[in-house]
Amino acid sequence: MRESIRVFAPATVANVVCGFDVLGLAVNAPGDEVIMRRRSEPGVVITKITGDDGRLPLDPAKNTASACVQMFLQHIGRTDIGVEIELHKKMPIGSGLGSSSASTVAGLFAINSLLDCPIKQDDLLPFAMKGEELACGFGHADNVAPALLGGFILVRSYDPLDVIKLPYPEELHTAIVFPEVDVPTRDARQMIRSKVLLKDAVTQWGNVAGLVSGLFMKDMDLIGRSMVDVLVEPVRSILIPDFHKMREIAMGLGALSFGISGSGPSVFSFTKDQETAERITAAIQKHLSTLSIGSQGYVSKVNANGPIILD
Ligand code: HSE
């Protein structure tokens, strides 16, 4: 049995524009790392967090990575076990890239692997959703499911939980830009109206069906034209600097789509190839720099694997 483990879990693009709380995909980078070591005393402690500028709680009951590990140990009846966790944030917090979800999934994958997998990887999902509940008040699965399972995920139902792995075109690329302004998911969720017009709902579910069909048919143009959000984006986009100008830049450079990643402020486009994705991130970042807004850019294919053991 291992004494320690180092795990990486990836960032994710949730919602995928039209699928609020039901669609998400994992990317190759960025992501978070967890180093977990056994210790002789029972219980879960956090010994170190790096890359968070002191923003995340060291209290194991409040940090999503450790709190979920505690829940997992209770569930499997092994509260006699003791582990210490180092969390290395290698991605921005409050970015709309599933930062809390990457940490949570890394922690859960680490403890399950350290104990020789007492439960199946898929069955870690409800624990990871509890982490989202702790982080933002609602246990949405559209970040944690792709972070845990890899790939492109549809959450068909929350009750009962029904999560489906979708196919996608191999050459699909994601161009992500994180403008360095903070948008906490909890706040961005509170902005959304709880009632919608039937005509908007019709547009939205037509687009979700169109996107899912496009993924199955590997029809890039259908994927692109389905990525329209009439429910959430009009409200949330006001939190994002020059959102509409960034869209104009991306679409002008050949993006298939443009929208908010998760609850923002990160934005992303789908493209047919890496070069187009790189041109788009560079141009958007250049535009943000003219507004004196720092940014991070990431280009990635869909990450089919989810979390991995580094050593
Ligand atoms: N579906 C969630 C939301 C994702 O939009 O609030 C958060 O990253």
Coordinates of C-alpha atoms and ligand atoms in Angstrom, one line a residue:
M1 CA 0.0 0.0 0.0
R2 CA 1.3 3.5 -0.9
E3 CA 2.4 5.9 1.8
S4 CA 2.0 9.0 -0.4
I5 CA 0.6 10.0 -3.8
R6 CA 0.7 13.1 -6.1
V7 CA -2.3 13.7 -8.2
F8 CA -3.3 16.2 -10.9
A9 CA -6.9 17.1 -11.7
P10 CA -7.9 19.3 -14.6
A11 CA -9.7 22.6 -15.0
T12 CA -13.1 22.4 -16.7
V13 CA -15.3 24.5 -18.9
A14 CA -18.8 24.2 -17.5
N15 CA -22.1 25.1 -19.1
V16 CA -20.5 25.1 -22.6
V17 CA -22.6 28.2 -23.3
C18 CA -26.1 26.8 -23.7
G19 CA -26.1 24.0 -21.1
F20 CA -26.3 25.8 -17.8
D21 CA -25.5 23.2 -15.0
V22 CA -25.8 20.3 -17.5
L23 CA -22.8 20.4 -19.8
G24 CA -19.0 20.5 -19.1
L25 CA -15.7 19.4 -20.5
A26 CA -12.2 18.8 -19.1
V27 CA -9.1 20.5 -20.5
N28 CA -5.5 19.4 -20.3
A29 CA -4.2 22.5 -18.5
P30 CA -4.4 24.3 -16.2
G31 CA -5.3 22.2 -13.2
D32 CA -4.4 21.6 -9.5
E33 CA -2.1 19.2 -7.7
V34 CA -2.6 17.4 -4.4
I35 CA 0.2 15.6 -2.5
M36 CA -1.3 13.3 0.1
R37 CA 0.7 11.4 2.7
R38 CA -0.5 9.0 5.3
R39 CA 0.1 10.0 8.9
S40 CA -0.2 8.0 12.1
E41 CA -2.9 10.2 13.8
P42 CA -6.4 9.7 12.4
G43 CA -8.1 12.6 10.6
V44 CA -7.4 14.9 7.7
V45 CA -5.1 17.9 7.9
I46 CA -3.9 20.4 5.3
T47 CA -0.2 21.2 5.8
K48 CA 0.3 23.5 2.9
I49 CA -1.5 25.5 0.2
T50 CA 0.5 27.2 -2.5
G51 CA -0.6 29.4 -5.4
D52 CA -3.7 30.8 -3.7
D53 CA -2.3 34.1 -2.3
G54 CA -3.6 33.0 1.1
R55 CA -7.2 33.0 0.0
L56 CA -8.2 29.4 0.7
P57 CA -9.0 28.0 4.2
L58 CA -6.5 25.7 5.9
D59 CA -9.3 24.4 8.2
P60 CA -9.9 20.9 6.9
A61 CA -13.7 21.2 7.4
K62 CA -13.8 24.3 5.3
N63 CA -11.4 23.5 2.4
T64 CA -13.3 21.6 -0.3
A65 CA -10.4 19.2 -1.0
S66 CA -10.0 18.1 2.6
A67 CA -13.7 18.2 3.6
C68 CA -14.6 15.8 0.7
V69 CA -11.8 13.5 1.8
Q70 CA -13.3 13.5 5.4
M71 CA -16.7 12.7 3.9
F72 CA -15.2 9.9 1.9
L73 CA -13.4 8.3 4.9
Q74 CA -16.7 8.5 6.9
H75 CA -18.6 6.8 4.0
I76 CA -16.1 3.9 3.8
G77 CA -16.0 3.6 7.6
R78 CA -12.3 4.4 7.8
T79 CA -12.1 7.4 10.1
D80 CA -9.2 5.6 11.7
I81 CA -7.1 6.6 8.7
G82 CA -5.0 9.8 8.9
V83 CA -3.7 11.8 5.9
E84 CA -2.1 15.1 5.4
I85 CA -2.7 17.2 2.2
E86 CA -0.6 19.7 0.3
L87 CA -2.7 21.6 -2.2
H88 CA -0.8 23.3 -5.0
K89 CA -3.1 25.6 -6.9
K90 CA -1.9 25.8 -10.4
M91 CA -4.9 27.7 -11.8
P92 CA -6.6 30.9 -10.9
I93 CA -9.3 31.0 -8.2
G94 CA -12.7 32.5 -9.0
S95 CA -11.9 32.2 -12.7
G96 CA -14.8 30.1 -14.1
L97 CA -12.5 27.3 -14.8
G98 CA -13.6 25.0 -12.0
S99 CA -10.9 25.8 -9.5
S100 CA -12.6 24.4 -6.5
S101 CA -13.7 21.4 -8.5
A102 CA -10.1 20.6 -9.6
S103 CA -8.9 20.7 -6.0
T104 CA -11.8 18.6 -4.7
V105 CA -11.4 15.9 -7.5
A106 CA -7.6 15.8 -6.9
G107 CA -8.2 15.2 -3.2
L108 CA -10.8 12.5 -3.7
F109 CA -8.9 10.7 -6.5
A110 CA -5.8 10.8 -4.2
I111 CA -7.5 9.3 -1.2
N112 CA -9.2 6.6 -3.2
S113 CA -6.0 5.7 -5.0
L114 CA -4.0 5.8 -1.8
L115 CA -6.4 3.2 -0.3
D116 CA -6.3 1.0 -3.4
C117 CA -9.6 2.2 -4.8
P118 CA -12.3 1.0 -2.3
I119 CA -14.9 2.6 -4.5
K120 CA -15.1 3.1 -8.3
Q121 CA -14.0 6.4 -9.8
D122 CA -17.5 7.2 -11.0
D123 CA -18.8 6.8 -7.5
L124 CA -16.6 9.6 -6.2
L125 CA -18.9 12.1 -8.0
P126 CA -21.5 12.6 -5.2
F127 CA -18.6 13.4 -2.8
A128 CA -17.2 15.9 -5.3
M129 CA -20.6 17.5 -5.7
K130 CA -20.7 18.1 -1.9
G131 CA -17.5 20.0 -2.4
E132 CA -19.2 22.3 -4.9
E133 CA -22.0 22.8 -2.4
L134 CA -19.5 23.9 0.2
A135 CA -17.8 26.2 -2.3
C136 CA -20.7 28.0 -3.8
G137 CA -24.0 26.8 -2.2
F138 CA -25.2 24.4 -4.8
G139 CA -23.8 21.0 -5.7
H140 CA -23.7 21.4 -9.4
A141 CA -21.9 18.6 -11.3
D142 CA -20.9 20.3 -14.6
N143 CA -17.4 21.0 -13.3
V144 CA -16.7 18.1 -11.0
A145 CA -18.1 15.4 -13.4
P146 CA -15.7 16.2 -16.3
A147 CA -12.8 16.9 -13.9
L148 CA -13.4 13.4 -12.4
L149 CA -14.4 11.4 -15.4
G150 CA -12.6 13.3 -18.2
G151 CA -14.1 14.2 -21.6
F152 CA -17.3 16.0 -22.4
I153 CA -20.1 15.4 -20.0
L154 CA -23.9 15.8 -20.0
V155 CA -25.6 15.8 -16.6
R156 CA -29.0 14.6 -17.8
S157 CA -30.5 14.6 -14.4
Y158 CA -29.6 15.6 -10.8
D159 CA -32.3 13.6 -9.1
P160 CA -31.6 10.8 -9.7
L161 CA -28.0 11.6 -10.8
D162 CA -27.6 10.6 -14.4
V163 CA -24.3 11.5 -16.0
I164 CA -23.5 10.7 -19.6
K165 CA -20.1 10.8 -21.4
L166 CA -20.6 12.4 -24.8
P167 CA -18.4 11.8 -27.9
Y168 CA -16.7 14.8 -29.5
P169 CA -14.6 15.5 -32.6
E170 CA -11.0 14.6 -31.8
E171 CA -9.7 17.8 -33.4
L172 CA -12.0 20.1 -31.3
H173 CA -9.9 22.7 -29.5
T174 CA -10.7 25.1 -26.7
A175 CA -9.2 28.6 -26.6
I176 CA -9.6 30.1 -23.1
V177 CA -8.8 33.5 -21.8
F178 CA -9.1 34.4 -18.1
P179 CA -9.3 38.2 -17.7
E180 CA -7.9 38.8 -14.2
V181 CA -11.0 40.1 -12.5
D182 CA -12.7 38.1 -9.7
V183 CA -16.2 36.7 -10.2
P184 CA -17.1 34.3 -7.3
T185 CA -19.5 31.6 -8.5
R186 CA -21.7 32.1 -5.5
D187 CA -22.4 35.7 -6.6
A188 CA -22.7 34.9 -10.3
R189 CA -25.3 32.3 -9.5
Q190 CA -27.3 34.7 -7.4
M191 CA -27.7 37.0 -10.4
I192 CA -29.6 34.6 -12.5
R193 CA -33.4 34.8 -12.8
S194 CA -35.2 31.8 -11.4
K195 CA -38.0 32.1 -14.0
V196 CA -37.6 32.2 -17.7
L197 CA -39.9 32.8 -20.6
L198 CA -41.2 29.7 -22.5
K199 CA -39.9 31.2 -25.8
D200 CA -36.4 31.5 -24.3
A201 CA -36.6 28.0 -22.9
V202 CA -37.5 26.7 -26.4
T203 CA -34.5 28.5 -27.9
Q204 CA -32.2 27.1 -25.2
W205 CA -33.3 23.5 -25.3
G206 CA -33.1 23.6 -29.1
N207 CA -29.5 24.7 -28.8
V208 CA -28.6 22.1 -26.2
A209 CA -30.1 19.4 -28.4
G210 CA -28.3 20.9 -31.4
L211 CA -24.9 20.9 -29.5
V212 CA -25.3 17.3 -28.4
S213 CA -26.3 16.3 -31.9
G214 CA -23.3 18.1 -33.3
L215 CA -21.0 16.3 -30.9
F216 CA -22.4 12.9 -32.0
M217 CA -22.4 13.8 -35.7
K218 CA -18.9 15.5 -35.3
D219 CA -20.4 18.4 -37.2
M220 CA -18.3 21.4 -36.2
D221 CA -20.7 24.0 -37.7
L222 CA -23.7 22.6 -35.9
I223 CA -21.7 22.6 -32.7
G224 CA -20.8 26.2 -33.2
R225 CA -24.2 27.6 -34.2
S226 CA -25.9 25.8 -31.3
M227 CA -23.7 27.5 -28.7
V228 CA -26.0 30.4 -28.0
D229 CA -27.3 31.2 -24.5
V230 CA -30.3 33.4 -24.1
L231 CA -30.9 32.7 -20.4
V232 CA -27.7 33.2 -18.4
E233 CA -25.1 35.0 -20.6
P234 CA -27.2 38.2 -21.0
V235 CA -27.1 38.6 -17.2
R236 CA -23.6 37.4 -16.4
S237 CA -21.8 39.0 -19.3
I238 CA -22.1 42.4 -17.7
L239 CA -19.5 41.2 -15.1
I240 CA -16.9 40.5 -17.8
P241 CA -14.8 43.4 -19.2
D242 CA -15.5 44.1 -23.0
F243 CA -17.3 40.7 -23.3
H244 CA -18.9 41.7 -26.7
K245 CA -15.7 43.0 -28.1
M246 CA -13.9 39.8 -27.1
R247 CA -16.7 37.9 -29.0
E248 CA -16.2 40.0 -32.1
I249 CA -12.4 39.3 -32.0
A250 CA -12.9 35.6 -31.6
M251 CA -15.5 35.2 -34.2
G252 CA -13.6 37.4 -36.6
L253 CA -10.6 35.0 -36.3
G254 CA -12.6 31.9 -37.2
A255 CA -14.0 30.7 -33.8
L256 CA -16.9 28.2 -34.0
S257 CA -18.3 29.8 -30.9
F258 CA -17.7 32.2 -28.0
G259 CA -19.1 32.4 -24.5
I260 CA -18.5 32.4 -20.8
S261 CA -16.7 29.5 -19.2
G262 CA -18.6 28.4 -16.1
S263 CA -19.7 31.4 -14.1
G264 CA -16.9 33.6 -15.6
P265 CA -15.0 35.7 -16.0
S266 CA -13.1 33.3 -18.2
V267 CA -14.3 33.2 -21.8
F268 CA -13.7 30.5 -24.3
S269 CA -14.1 29.6 -28.0
F270 CA -14.2 26.3 -29.7
T271 CA -12.1 26.0 -32.8
K272 CA -11.3 23.4 -35.5
D273 CA -7.6 23.5 -34.9
Q274 CA -4.8 24.6 -32.5
E275 CA -3.5 27.4 -34.6
T276 CA -6.9 29.2 -34.7
A277 CA -7.2 28.7 -31.0
E278 CA -3.8 30.2 -30.4
R279 CA -4.5 33.2 -32.6
I280 CA -7.7 33.8 -30.7
T281 CA -6.2 33.7 -27.2
A282 CA -3.4 36.0 -28.3
A283 CA -5.7 38.5 -29.9
I284 CA -8.1 38.6 -26.9
Q285 CA -5.2 38.9 -24.4
K286 CA -3.7 41.7 -26.5
H287 CA -7.0 43.5 -26.4
L288 CA -7.3 43.1 -22.7
S289 CA -3.8 44.5 -22.2
T290 CA -5.0 47.7 -24.0
L291 CA -7.5 48.0 -21.2
S292 CA -4.8 47.4 -18.6
I293 CA -6.4 44.1 -17.7
G294 CA -4.0 41.2 -17.1
S295 CA -5.0 37.8 -18.4
Q296 CA -4.0 34.2 -18.8
G297 CA -4.6 32.2 -22.0
Y298 CA -4.9 28.4 -22.4
V299 CA -5.3 26.3 -25.5
S300 CA -6.3 22.7 -25.1
K301 CA -8.0 19.7 -26.7
V302 CA -10.7 18.0 -24.6
N303 CA -9.0 16.0 -21.9
A304 CA -10.3 12.5 -22.1
N305 CA -8.6 11.3 -18.9
G306 CA -9.6 13.5 -15.9
P307 CA -7.4 13.1 -12.9
I308 CA -4.0 11.3 -13.1
I309 CA -1.4 10.1 -10.7
L310 CA 1.8 12.0 -11.2
D311 CA 4.0 9.8 -8.9
Ligands
HSE1 N1 -22.9 25.7 -13.9 C1 -22.2 26.5 -12.9 C2 -22.6 28.0 -13.0 C3 -20.7 26.4 -13.2 O1 -22.7 28.5 -14.1 O2 -22.9 28.6 -12.0 C4 -19.8 27.2 -12.3 O3 -18.5 27.1 -12.8

